[in-house]
Every structure is written in structure tokens, then in C-alpha cells.
Tab-separated table of C-alpha atoms in Angstrom:
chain	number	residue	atom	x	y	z
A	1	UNK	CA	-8.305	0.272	-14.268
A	2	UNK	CA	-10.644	2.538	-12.289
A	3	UNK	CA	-13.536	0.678	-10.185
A	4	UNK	CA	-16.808	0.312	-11.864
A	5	UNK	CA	-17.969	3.091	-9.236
A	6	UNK	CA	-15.954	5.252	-10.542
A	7	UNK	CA	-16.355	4.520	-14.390
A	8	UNK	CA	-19.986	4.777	-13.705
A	9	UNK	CA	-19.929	8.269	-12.063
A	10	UNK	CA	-17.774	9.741	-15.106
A	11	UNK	CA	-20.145	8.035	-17.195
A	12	UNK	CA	-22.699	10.500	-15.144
A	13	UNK	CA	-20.768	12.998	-15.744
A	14	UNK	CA	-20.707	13.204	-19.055
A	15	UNK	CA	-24.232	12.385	-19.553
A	16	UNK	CA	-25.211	15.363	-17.293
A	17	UNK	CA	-22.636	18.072	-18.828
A	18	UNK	CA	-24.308	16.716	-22.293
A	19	UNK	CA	-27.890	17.782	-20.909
A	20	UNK	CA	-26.552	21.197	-19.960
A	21	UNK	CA	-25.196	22.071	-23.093
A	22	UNK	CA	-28.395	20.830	-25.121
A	23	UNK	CA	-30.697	22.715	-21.864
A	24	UNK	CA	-28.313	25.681	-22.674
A	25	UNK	CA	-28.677	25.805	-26.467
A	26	UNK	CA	-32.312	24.916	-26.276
A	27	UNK	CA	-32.975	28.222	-24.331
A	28	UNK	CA	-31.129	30.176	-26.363
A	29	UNK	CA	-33.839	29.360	-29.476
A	30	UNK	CA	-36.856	29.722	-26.974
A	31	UNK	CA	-35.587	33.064	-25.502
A	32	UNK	CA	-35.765	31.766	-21.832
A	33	UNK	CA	-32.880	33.752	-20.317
A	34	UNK	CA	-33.523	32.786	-17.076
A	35	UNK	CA	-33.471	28.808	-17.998
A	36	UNK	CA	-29.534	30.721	-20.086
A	37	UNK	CA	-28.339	31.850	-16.549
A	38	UNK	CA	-28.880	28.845	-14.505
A	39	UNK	CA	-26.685	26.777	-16.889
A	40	UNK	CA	-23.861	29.072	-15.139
A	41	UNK	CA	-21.907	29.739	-12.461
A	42	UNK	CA	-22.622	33.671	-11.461
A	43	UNK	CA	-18.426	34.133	-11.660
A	44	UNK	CA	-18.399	32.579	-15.120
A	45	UNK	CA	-16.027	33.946	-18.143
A	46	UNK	CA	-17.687	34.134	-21.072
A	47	UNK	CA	-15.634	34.856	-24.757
A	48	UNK	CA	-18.416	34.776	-27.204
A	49	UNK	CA	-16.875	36.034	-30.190
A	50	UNK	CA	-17.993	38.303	-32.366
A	51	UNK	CA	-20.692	39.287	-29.644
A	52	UNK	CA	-18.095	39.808	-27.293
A	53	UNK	CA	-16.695	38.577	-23.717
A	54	UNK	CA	-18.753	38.550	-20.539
A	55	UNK	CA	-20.125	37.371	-17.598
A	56	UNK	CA	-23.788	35.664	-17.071
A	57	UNK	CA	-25.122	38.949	-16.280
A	58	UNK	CA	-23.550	40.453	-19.620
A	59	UNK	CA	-24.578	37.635	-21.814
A	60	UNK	CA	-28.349	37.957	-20.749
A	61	UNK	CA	-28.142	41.786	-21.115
A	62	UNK	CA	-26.688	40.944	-24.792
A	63	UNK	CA	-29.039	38.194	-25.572
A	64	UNK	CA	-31.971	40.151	-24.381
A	65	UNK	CA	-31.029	43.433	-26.514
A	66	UNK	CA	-30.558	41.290	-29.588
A	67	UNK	CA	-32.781	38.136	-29.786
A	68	UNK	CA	-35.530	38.779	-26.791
A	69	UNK	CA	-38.858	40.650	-27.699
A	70	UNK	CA	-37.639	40.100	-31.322
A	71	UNK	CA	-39.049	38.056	-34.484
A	72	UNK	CA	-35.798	36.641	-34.648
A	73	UNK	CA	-35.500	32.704	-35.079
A	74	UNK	CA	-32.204	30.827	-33.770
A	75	UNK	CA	-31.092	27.363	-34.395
A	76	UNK	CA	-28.502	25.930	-32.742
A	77	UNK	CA	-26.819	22.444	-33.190
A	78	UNK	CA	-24.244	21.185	-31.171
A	79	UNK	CA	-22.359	18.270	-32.151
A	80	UNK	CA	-18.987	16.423	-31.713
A	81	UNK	CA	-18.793	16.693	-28.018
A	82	UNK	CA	-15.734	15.664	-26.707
A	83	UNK	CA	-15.749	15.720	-23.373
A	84	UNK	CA	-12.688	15.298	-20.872
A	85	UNK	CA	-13.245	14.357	-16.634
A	86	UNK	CA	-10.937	16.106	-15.031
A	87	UNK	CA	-11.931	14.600	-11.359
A	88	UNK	CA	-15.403	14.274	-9.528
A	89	UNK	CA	-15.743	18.185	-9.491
A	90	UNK	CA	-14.339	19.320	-13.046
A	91	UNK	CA	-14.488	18.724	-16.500
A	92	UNK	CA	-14.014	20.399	-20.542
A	93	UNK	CA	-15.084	20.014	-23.501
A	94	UNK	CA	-15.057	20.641	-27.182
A	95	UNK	CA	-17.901	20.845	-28.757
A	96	UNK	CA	-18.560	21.768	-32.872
A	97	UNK	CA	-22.011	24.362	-33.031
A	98	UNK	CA	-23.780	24.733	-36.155
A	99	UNK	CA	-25.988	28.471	-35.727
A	100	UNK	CA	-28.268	29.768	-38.072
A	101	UNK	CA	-30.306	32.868	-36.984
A	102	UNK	CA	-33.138	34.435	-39.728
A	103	UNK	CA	-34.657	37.877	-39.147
A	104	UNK	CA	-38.250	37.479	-40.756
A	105	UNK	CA	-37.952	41.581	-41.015
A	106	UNK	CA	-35.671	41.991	-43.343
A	107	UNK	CA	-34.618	38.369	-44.626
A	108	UNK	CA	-31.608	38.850	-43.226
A	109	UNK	CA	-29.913	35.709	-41.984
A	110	UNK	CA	-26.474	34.484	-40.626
A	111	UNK	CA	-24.581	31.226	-40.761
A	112	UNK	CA	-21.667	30.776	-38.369
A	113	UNK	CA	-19.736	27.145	-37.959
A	114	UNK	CA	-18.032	27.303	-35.186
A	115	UNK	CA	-16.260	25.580	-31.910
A	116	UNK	CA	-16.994	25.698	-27.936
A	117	UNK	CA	-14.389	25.614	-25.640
A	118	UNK	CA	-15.765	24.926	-22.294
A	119	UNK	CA	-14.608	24.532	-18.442
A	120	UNK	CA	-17.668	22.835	-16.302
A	121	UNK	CA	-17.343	23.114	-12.453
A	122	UNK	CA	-19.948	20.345	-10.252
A	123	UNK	CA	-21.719	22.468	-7.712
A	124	UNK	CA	-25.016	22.498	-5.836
A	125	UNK	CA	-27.296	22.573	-8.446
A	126	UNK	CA	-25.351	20.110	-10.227
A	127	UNK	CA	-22.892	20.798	-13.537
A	128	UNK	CA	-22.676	24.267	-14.931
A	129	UNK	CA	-20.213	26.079	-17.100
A	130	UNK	CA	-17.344	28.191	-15.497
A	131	UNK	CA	-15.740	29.265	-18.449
A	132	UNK	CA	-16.654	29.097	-22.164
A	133	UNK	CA	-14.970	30.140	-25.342
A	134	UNK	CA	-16.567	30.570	-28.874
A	135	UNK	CA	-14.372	30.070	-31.666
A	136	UNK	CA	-15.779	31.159	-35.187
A	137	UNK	CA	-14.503	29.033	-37.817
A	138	UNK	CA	-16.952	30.636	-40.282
A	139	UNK	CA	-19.315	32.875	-40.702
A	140	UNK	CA	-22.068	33.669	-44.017
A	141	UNK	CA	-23.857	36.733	-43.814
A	142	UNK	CA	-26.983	37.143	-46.278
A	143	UNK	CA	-30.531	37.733	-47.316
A	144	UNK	CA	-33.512	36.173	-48.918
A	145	UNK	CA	-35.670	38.141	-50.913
A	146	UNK	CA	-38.520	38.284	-54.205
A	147	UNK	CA	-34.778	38.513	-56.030
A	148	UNK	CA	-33.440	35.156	-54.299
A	149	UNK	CA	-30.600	34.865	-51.740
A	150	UNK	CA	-27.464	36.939	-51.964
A	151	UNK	CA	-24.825	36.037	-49.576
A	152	UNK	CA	-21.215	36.831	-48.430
A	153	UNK	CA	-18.592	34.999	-46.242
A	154	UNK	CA	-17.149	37.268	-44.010
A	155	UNK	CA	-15.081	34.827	-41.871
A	156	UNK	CA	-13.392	31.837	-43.387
């Protein structure tokens, strides 16, 4: 059985990758992109299907072009996170996300159900994602209007 030092410190560990995911997602629906960045490491591989794969630099320039400046209201919910220690420096995790994005413009909105697959590296600054993989399990595509709310599965 490991000591209660190091129990503890994975126990840290978790907590803190936890916080970075929900400090990640929670700047995602406020726009902050430079709150986004620092939840990464500047070499970090990013597959965010169906955006597309990227680094940091590539996700803010995507993120900017689509959600920043823009009417457009995000939700994300992350649940289910199952989180594995690798040692004091890395870690994974699985984690089930729950998006919903509405476009007040045209009533356009967009439902995805999906998994992250992420690699978490200890540095500095303290836990931040190396790698990270977005697995659409679904994905609902549709609009509300004066004629109600059409909608159309395009994934799943």
C-alpha cells in the first residue's frame, strides 16, 4: 500500500487536474482565450474533432474566428472524469462533455455528446494538458424559430 504521503499527493493531483478542466471549459463559455491558453503546455497536440487538430496557438486562432466578438452562447458540461496518476509528473483522463452552443442570429444551435481524451504533464505553473483528443459520439444540428425547432442528427 502506498504511504499516506503519497495517497495524499495523488489525491492532489486529481483534485488539481479536475480544476483545470472545469478553469478550461469555463473559459471557453466566457470567451477568455488567454485564461484557454494557460490551461496548456505551448507544445500541446490538440485533435478537436470536427473543428480540427492543433496546437494552443491554432485552437485560440479557431476559437477566436468562431465564438470571440460573436453573440454566440456555449455551454459546456464535463462529467464522468476518470482520471488515471501515472507518477508525480503525469496523468490521463477520460472525461464525458455535454456542449450546446446557440447562435441568437439565426436560432441556429448545435448539440454534440461527446468524450475527452486527455494527457496532463505537472510543470511550473502547475497541471496543464499536453495532449487532448475529442471524440464525437453525437452530434444534433438545428434551429428554433416562430415555426418551432427543426433538427437533424448528423453524427450518431
Amino acid at each position: 500500500m502506498a504511504s499516506l504521503e503519497e495517497r495524499i499527493a495523488r489525491l492532489e493531483a486529481e483534485s488539481e487536474i479536475r480544476k483545470l478542466k472545469a478553469r478550461y471549459l469555463n473559459a471557453c463559455d466566457a470567451k477568455d482565450v488567454e485564461a484557454i491558453r494557460a490551461c496548456f503546455t505551448p507544445d500541446a497536440e490538440l485533435d478537436y474533432q470536427p473543428v480540427g487538430k492543433f496546437g494552443p496557438d491554432g485552437l485560440i486562432e479557431a476559437f477566436t474566428r468562431i465564438a470571440v466578438g460573436s453573440p454566440i452562447v456555449d455551454v459546456h458540461q464535463i462529467h464522468n472524469g476518470e482520471i488515471e496518476i501515472v507518477d508525480a509528473d503525469r496523468a490521463t483522463a477520460r472525461w464525458s462533455l455535454g456542449f450546446s452552443t446557440y447562435d441568437p442570429r439565426t436560432g441556429g444551435f448545435r448539440l454534440i455528446g461527446s468524450f475527452y481524451y486527455d494527457e496532463y504533464v505537472r510543470t511550473a505553473d502547475g497541471w496543464r494538458v499536453s495532449k487532448s483528443r475529442h471524440e464525437p459520439r453525437t452530434i444534433v444540428d438545428g434551429t428554433i424559430g416562430e415555426g418551432g425547432v427543426t433538427a437533424r442528427s448528423i453524427l450518431g
